[in-house]
PDB file of N, CA and C in Angstrom:
ATOM      1  N   MET A   1      95.957 113.780  78.233  1.00 92.00           N
ATOM      2  CA  MET A   1      96.405 113.103  79.429  1.00 92.00           C
ATOM      3  C   MET A   1      96.483 111.605  79.148  1.00 92.00           C
ATOM      4  N   ARG A   2      97.482 110.977  79.731  1.00 94.00           N
ATOM      5  CA  ARG A   2      97.621 109.522  79.664  1.00 94.00           C
ATOM      6  C   ARG A   2      97.115 108.932  80.976  1.00 94.00           C
ATOM      7  N   LEU A   3      96.496 107.769  80.879  1.00 95.00           N
ATOM      8  CA  LEU A   3      95.953 107.103  82.059  1.00 95.00           C
ATOM      9  C   LEU A   3      96.580 105.726  82.185  1.00 95.00           C
ATOM     10  N   LEU A   4      97.190 105.470  83.333  1.00 96.00           N
ATOM     11  CA  LEU A   4      97.781 104.174  83.628  1.00 96.00           C
ATOM     12  C   LEU A   4      96.868 103.478  84.637  1.00 96.00           C
ATOM     13  N   ILE A   5      96.267 102.380  84.215  1.00 94.00           N
ATOM     14  CA  ILE A   5      95.321 101.652  85.062  1.00 94.00           C
ATOM     15  C   ILE A   5      96.073 100.596  85.857  1.00 94.00           C
ATOM     16  N   ASP A   6      95.850 100.575  87.176  1.00 93.00           N
ATOM     17  CA  ASP A   6      96.532  99.580  87.998  1.00 93.00           C
ATOM     18  C   ASP A   6      95.718  98.283  88.064  1.00 93.00           C
ATOM     19  N   THR A   7      96.320  97.268  88.637  1.00 94.00           N
ATOM     20  CA  THR A   7      95.739  95.928  88.659  1.00 94.00           C
ATOM     21  C   THR A   7      94.383  95.900  89.356  1.00 94.00           C
ATOM     22  N   SER A   8      94.294  96.483  90.527  1.00 94.00           N
ATOM     23  CA  SER A   8      93.039  96.418  91.285  1.00 94.00           C
ATOM     24  C   SER A   8      91.904  97.149  90.573  1.00 94.00           C
ATOM     25  N   PHE A   9      92.219  98.268  89.915  1.00 95.00           N
ATOM     26  CA  PHE A   9      91.189  99.001  89.178  1.00 95.00           C
ATOM     27  C   PHE A   9      90.714  98.197  87.973  1.00 95.00           C
ATOM     28  N   LEU A  10      91.629  97.564  87.278  1.00 92.00           N
ATOM     29  CA  LEU A  10      91.273  96.748  86.118  1.00 92.00           C
ATOM     30  C   LEU A  10      90.416  95.553  86.530  1.00 92.00           C
ATOM     31  N   ILE A  11      90.758  94.927  87.638  1.00 92.00           N
ATOM     32  CA  ILE A  11      89.962  93.802  88.135  1.00 92.00           C
ATOM     33  C   ILE A  11      88.574  94.281  88.559  1.00 92.00           C
ATOM     34  N   ALA A  12      88.502  95.452  89.177  1.00 95.00           N
ATOM     35  CA  ALA A  12      87.203  96.013  89.552  1.00 95.00           C
ATOM     36  C   ALA A  12      86.340  96.249  88.314  1.00 95.00           C
ATOM     37  N   LEU A  13      86.936  96.776  87.255  1.00 92.00           N
ATOM     38  CA  LEU A  13      86.194  96.963  86.005  1.00 92.00           C
ATOM     39  C   LEU A  13      85.697  95.635  85.455  1.00 92.00           C
ATOM     40  N   LYS A  14      86.554  94.626  85.491  1.00 89.00           N
ATOM     41  CA  LYS A  14      86.187  93.308  84.978  1.00 89.00           C
ATOM     42  C   LYS A  14      85.036  92.706  85.769  1.00 89.00           C
ATOM     43  N   LYS A  15      85.020  92.962  87.071  1.00 92.00           N
ATOM     44  CA  LYS A  15      83.960  92.427  87.930  1.00 92.00           C
ATOM     45  C   LYS A  15      82.668  93.239  87.832  1.00 92.00           C
ATOM     46  N   GLY A  16      82.711  94.336  87.076  1.00 94.00           N
ATOM     47  CA  GLY A  16      81.510  95.144  86.892  1.00 94.00           C
ATOM     48  C   GLY A  16      81.281  96.184  87.973  1.00 94.00           C
ATOM     49  N   ASP A  17      82.320  96.577  88.672  1.00 97.00           N
ATOM     50  CA  ASP A  17      82.214  97.574  89.732  1.00 97.00           C
ATOM     51  C   ASP A  17      81.713  98.897  89.152  1.00 97.00           C
ATOM     52  N   LEU A  18      80.557  99.335  89.623  1.00 98.00           N
ATOM     53  CA  LEU A  18      79.920 100.537  89.090  1.00 98.00           C
ATOM     54  C   LEU A  18      80.744 101.799  89.368  1.00 98.00           C
ATOM     55  N   LYS A  19      81.346 101.886  90.546  1.00 97.00           N
ATOM     56  CA  LYS A  19      82.156 103.062  90.887  1.00 97.00           C
ATOM     57  C   LYS A  19      83.374 103.168  89.967  1.00 97.00           C
ATOM     58  N   ALA A  20      84.025 102.041  89.705  1.00 96.00           N
ATOM     59  CA  ALA A  20      85.184 102.045  88.806  1.00 96.00           C
ATOM     60  C   ALA A  20      84.764 102.450  87.397  1.00 96.00           C
ATOM     61  N   ARG A  21      83.644 101.908  86.957  1.00 96.00           N
ATOM     62  CA  ARG A  21      83.163 102.246  85.611  1.00 96.00           C
ATOM     63  C   ARG A  21      82.834 103.733  85.492  1.00 96.00           C
ATOM     64  N   LYS A  22      82.146 104.273  86.493  1.00 97.00           N
ATOM     65  CA  LYS A  22      81.798 105.697  86.462  1.00 97.00           C
ATOM     66  C   LYS A  22      83.048 106.574  86.499  1.00 97.00           C
ATOM     67  N   THR A  23      84.038 106.150  87.268  1.00 96.00           N
ATOM     68  CA  THR A  23      85.294 106.899  87.328  1.00 96.00           C
ATOM     69  C   THR A  23      85.957 106.945  85.960  1.00 96.00           C
ATOM     70  N   LEU A  24      86.027 105.795  85.302  1.00 94.00           N
ATOM     71  CA  LEU A  24      86.638 105.737  83.977  1.00 94.00           C
ATOM     72  C   LEU A  24      85.832 106.547  82.967  1.00 94.00           C
ATOM     73  N   GLU A  25      84.508 106.446  83.031  1.00 95.00           N
ATOM     74  CA  GLU A  25      83.662 107.212  82.115  1.00 95.00           C
ATOM     75  C   GLU A  25      83.807 108.714  82.334  1.00 95.00           C
ATOM     76  N   SER A  26      84.021 109.135  83.575  1.00 96.00           N
ATOM     77  CA  SER A  26      84.165 110.567  83.859  1.00 96.00           C
ATOM     78  C   SER A  26      85.457 111.140  83.275  1.00 96.00           C
ATOM     79  N   LEU A  27      86.414 110.272  82.995  1.00 94.00           N
ATOM     80  CA  LEU A  27      87.700 110.716  82.455  1.00 94.00           C
ATOM     81  C   LEU A  27      87.803 110.594  80.937  1.00 94.00           C
ATOM     82  N   LYS A  28      86.790 110.034  80.306  1.00 90.00           N
ATOM     83  CA  LYS A  28      86.910 109.698  78.883  1.00 90.00           C
ATOM     84  C   LYS A  28      87.214 110.892  77.978  1.00 90.00           C
ATOM     85  N   ASP A  29      86.744 112.079  78.319  1.00 93.00           N
ATOM     86  CA  ASP A  29      87.007 113.245  77.472  1.00 93.00           C
ATOM     87  C   ASP A  29      88.387 113.857  77.719  1.00 93.00           C
ATOM     88  N   LYS A  30      89.009 113.496  78.838  1.00 95.00           N
ATOM     89  CA  LYS A  30      90.314 114.053  79.188  1.00 95.00           C
ATOM     90  C   LYS A  30      91.471 113.143  78.802  1.00 95.00           C
ATOM     91  N   VAL A  31      91.175 111.868  78.585  1.00 94.00           N
ATOM     92  CA  VAL A  31      92.221 110.867  78.374  1.00 94.00           C
ATOM     93  C   VAL A  31      92.471 110.647  76.887  1.00 94.00           C
ATOM     94  N   GLU A  32      93.740 110.722  76.499  1.00 94.00           N
ATOM     95  CA  GLU A  32      94.130 110.466  75.114  1.00 94.00           C
ATOM     96  C   GLU A  32      94.625 109.040  74.923  1.00 94.00           C
ATOM     97  N   ASP A  33      95.192 108.473  75.984  1.00 93.00           N
ATOM     98  CA  ASP A  33      95.792 107.145  75.886  1.00 93.00           C
ATOM     99  C   ASP A  33      95.592 106.411  77.207  1.00 93.00           C
ATOM    100  N   ILE A  34      95.249 105.124  77.132  1.00 91.00           N
ATOM    101  CA  ILE A  34      95.065 104.291  78.317  1.00 91.00           C
ATOM    102  C   ILE A  34      96.028 103.122  78.226  1.00 91.00           C
ATOM    103  N   GLY A  35      96.643 102.791  79.352  1.00 92.00           N
ATOM    104  CA  GLY A  35      97.567 101.664  79.347  1.00 92.00           C
ATOM    105  C   GLY A  35      97.661 101.011  80.708  1.00 92.00           C
ATOM    106  N   ILE A  36      98.401  99.903  80.732  1.00 93.00           N
ATOM    107  CA  ILE A  36      98.714  99.218  81.979  1.00 93.00           C
ATOM    108  C   ILE A  36     100.221  98.991  82.010  1.00 93.00           C
ATOM    109  N   SER A  37     100.751  98.820  83.198  1.00 94.00           N
ATOM    110  CA  SER A  37     102.189  98.578  83.321  1.00 94.00           C
ATOM    111  C   SER A  37     102.501  97.120  83.013  1.00 94.00           C
ATOM    112  N   ARG A  38     103.754  96.840  82.770  1.00 94.00           N
ATOM    113  CA  ARG A  38     104.194  95.452  82.558  1.00 94.00           C
ATOM    114  C   ARG A  38     103.959  94.627  83.820  1.00 94.00           C
ATOM    115  N   LEU A  39     104.094  95.263  84.978  1.00 96.00           N
ATOM    116  CA  LEU A  39     103.858  94.554  86.231  1.00 96.00           C
ATOM    117  C   LEU A  39     102.386  94.147  86.361  1.00 96.00           C
ATOM    118  N   THR A  40     101.478  95.034  85.990  1.00 94.00           N
ATOM    119  CA  THR A  40     100.053  94.697  85.993  1.00 94.00           C
ATOM    120  C   THR A  40      99.779  93.564  85.018  1.00 94.00           C
ATOM    121  N   GLU A  41     100.363  93.638  83.844  1.00 94.00           N
ATOM    122  CA  GLU A  41     100.202  92.564  82.856  1.00 94.00           C
ATOM    123  C   GLU A  41     100.698  91.236  83.432  1.00 94.00           C
ATOM    124  N   TYR A  42     101.826  91.273  84.119  1.00 95.00           N
ATOM    125  CA  TYR A  42     102.388  90.075  84.740  1.00 95.00           C
ATOM    126  C   TYR A  42     101.441  89.518  85.806  1.00 95.00           C
ATOM    127  N   TYR A  43     100.952  90.376  86.696  1.00 94.00           N
ATOM    128  CA  TYR A  43     100.033  89.927  87.745  1.00 94.00           C
ATOM    129  C   TYR A  43      98.795  89.265  87.149  1.00 94.00           C
ATOM    130  N   LEU A  44      98.240  89.876  86.124  1.00 93.00           N
ATOM    131  CA  LEU A  44      97.046  89.313  85.494  1.00 93.00           C
ATOM    132  C   LEU A  44      97.345  87.973  84.833  1.00 93.00           C
ATOM    133  N   MET A  45      98.504  87.868  84.201  1.00 94.00           N
ATOM    134  CA  MET A  45      98.884  86.615  83.554  1.00 94.00           C
ATOM    135  C   MET A  45      99.104  85.509  84.584  1.00 94.00           C
ATOM    136  N   VAL A  46      99.776  85.837  85.680  1.00 95.00           N
ATOM    137  CA  VAL A  46      99.994  84.846  86.741  1.00 95.00           C
ATOM    138  C   VAL A  46      98.654  84.361  87.293  1.00 95.00           C
ATOM    139  N   GLY A  47      97.740  85.266  87.534  1.00 93.00           N
ATOM    140  CA  GLY A  47      96.423  84.886  88.038  1.00 93.00           C
ATOM    141  C   GLY A  47      95.658  84.019  87.057  1.00 93.00           C
ATOM    142  N   ALA A  48      95.686  84.386  85.790  1.00 93.00           N
ATOM    143  CA  ALA A  48      94.981  83.612  84.765  1.00 93.00           C
ATOM    144  C   ALA A  48      95.597  82.230  84.597  1.00 93.00           C
ATOM    145  N   LEU A  49      96.920  82.154  84.612  1.00 95.00           N
ATOM    146  CA  LEU A  49      97.587  80.848  84.501  1.00 95.00           C
ATOM    147  C   LEU A  49      97.314  79.973  85.717  1.00 95.00           C
ATOM    148  N   TYR A  50      97.254  80.577  86.887  1.00 96.00           N
ATOM    149  CA  TYR A  50      96.926  79.825  88.099  1.00 96.00           C
ATOM    150  C   TYR A  50      95.537  79.196  87.971  1.00 96.00           C
ATOM    151  N   LEU A  51      94.562  79.981  87.556  1.00 93.00           N
ATOM    152  CA  LEU A  51      93.201  79.453  87.406  1.00 93.00           C
ATOM    153  C   LEU A  51      93.134  78.360  86.354  1.00 93.00           C
ATOM    154  N   TRP A  52      93.908  78.519  85.298  1.00 94.00           N
ATOM    155  CA  TRP A  52      93.911  77.509  84.238  1.00 94.00           C
ATOM    156  C   TRP A  52      94.543  76.205  84.723  1.00 94.00           C
ATOM    157  N   ARG A  53      95.687  76.313  85.368  1.00 95.00           N
ATOM    158  CA  ARG A  53      96.389  75.096  85.810  1.00 95.00           C
ATOM    159  C   ARG A  53      95.697  74.400  86.977  1.00 95.00           C
ATOM    160  N   LYS A  54      95.160  75.169  87.901  1.00 94.00           N
ATOM    161  CA  LYS A  54      94.542  74.560  89.082  1.00 94.00           C
ATOM    162  C   LYS A  54      93.129  74.052  88.808  1.00 94.00           C
ATOM    163  N   TYR A  55      92.337  74.829  88.035  1.00 94.00           N
ATOM    164  CA  TYR A  55      90.934  74.490  87.847  1.00 94.00           C
ATOM    165  C   TYR A  55      90.544  74.215  86.398  1.00 94.00           C
ATOM    166  N   GLY A  56      91.457  74.456  85.478  1.00 92.00           N
ATOM    167  CA  GLY A  56      91.151  74.258  84.064  1.00 92.00           C
ATOM    168  C   GLY A  56      90.322  75.381  83.459  1.00 92.00           C
ATOM    169  N   TYR A  57      90.313  76.557  84.114  1.00 90.00           N
ATOM    170  CA  TYR A  57      89.542  77.699  83.617  1.00 90.00           C
ATOM    171  C   TYR A  57      90.339  78.440  82.546  1.00 90.00           C
ATOM    172  N   ALA A  58      90.011  78.211  81.316  1.00 93.00           N
ATOM    173  CA  ALA A  58      90.696  78.893  80.214  1.00 93.00           C
ATOM    174  C   ALA A  58      90.060  80.246  79.911  1.00 93.00           C
ATOM    175  N   ARG A  59      88.893  80.490  80.478  1.00 92.00           N
ATOM    176  CA  ARG A  59      88.158  81.728  80.196  1.00 92.00           C
ATOM    177  C   ARG A  59      88.968  82.968  80.569  1.00 92.00           C
ATOM    178  N   GLU A  60      89.674  82.928  81.701  1.00 90.00           N
ATOM    179  CA  GLU A  60      90.477  84.080  82.124  1.00 90.00           C
ATOM    180  C   GLU A  60      91.631  84.345  81.161  1.00 90.00           C
ATOM    181  N   LEU A  61      92.259  83.282  80.679  1.00 91.00           N
ATOM    182  CA  LEU A  61      93.342  83.453  79.701  1.00 91.00           C
ATOM    183  C   LEU A  61      92.810  84.062  78.412  1.00 91.00           C
ATOM    184  N   ALA A  62      91.645  83.601  77.973  1.00 93.00           N
ATOM    185  CA  ALA A  62      91.041  84.139  76.750  1.00 93.00           C
ATOM    186  C   ALA A  62      90.677  85.610  76.938  1.00 93.00           C
ATOM    187  N   TRP A  63      90.109  85.946  78.104  1.00 90.00           N
ATOM    188  CA  TRP A  63      89.751  87.333  78.375  1.00 90.00           C
ATOM    189  C   TRP A  63      90.996  88.215  78.380  1.00 90.00           C
ATOM    190  N   LEU A  64      92.049  87.737  79.035  1.00 90.00           N
ATOM    191  CA  LEU A  64      93.282  88.515  79.126  1.00 90.00           C
ATOM    192  C   LEU A  64      93.908  88.721  77.754  1.00 90.00           C
ATOM    193  N   ASP A  65      93.920  87.684  76.954  1.00 90.00           N
ATOM    194  CA  ASP A  65      94.460  87.793  75.599  1.00 90.00           C
ATOM    195  C   ASP A  65      93.699  88.850  74.805  1.00 90.00           C
ATOM    196  N   GLU A  66      92.386  88.840  74.921  1.00 90.00           N
ATOM    197  CA  GLU A  66      91.558  89.817  74.204  1.00 90.00           C
ATOM    198  C   GLU A  66      91.754  91.225  74.774  1.00 90.00           C
ATOM    199  N   ALA A  67      91.817  91.332  76.088  1.00 85.00           N
ATOM    200  CA  ALA A  67      91.959  92.645  76.732  1.00 85.00           C
ATOM    201  C   ALA A  67      93.291  93.302  76.401  1.00 85.00           C
ATOM    202  N   LEU A  68      94.334  92.509  76.254  1.00 86.00           N
ATOM    203  CA  LEU A  68      95.660  93.073  75.993  1.00 86.00           C
ATOM    204  C   LEU A  68      95.873  93.460  74.532  1.00 86.00           C
ATOM    205  N   LYS A  69      94.934  93.157  73.682  1.00 84.00           N
ATOM    206  CA  LYS A  69      95.053  93.556  72.272  1.00 84.00           C
ATOM    207  C   LYS A  69      94.904  95.058  72.097  1.00 84.00           C
ATOM    208  N   TRP A  70      94.180  95.725  72.968  1.00 70.00           N
ATOM    209  CA  TRP A  70      93.975  97.157  72.823  1.00 70.00           C
ATOM    210  C   TRP A  70      95.221  97.881  73.157  1.00 70.00           C
TER     211      TRP A  70
END
């Protein structure tokens, strides 16, 4: 099975949401491939760039760059 993670679920995982983590862990034996849509990638990039430009927070851009390598 392939799993497409949406923006809100990915953000919940990043924030440490226990329910989201348990949900993902419960699927680990059934899932062969995990991905995100281009739209989710775009939303995350827009959010990270906003934080960088408005507040100088480069941490979100670094996290996103690392997260998208998988």
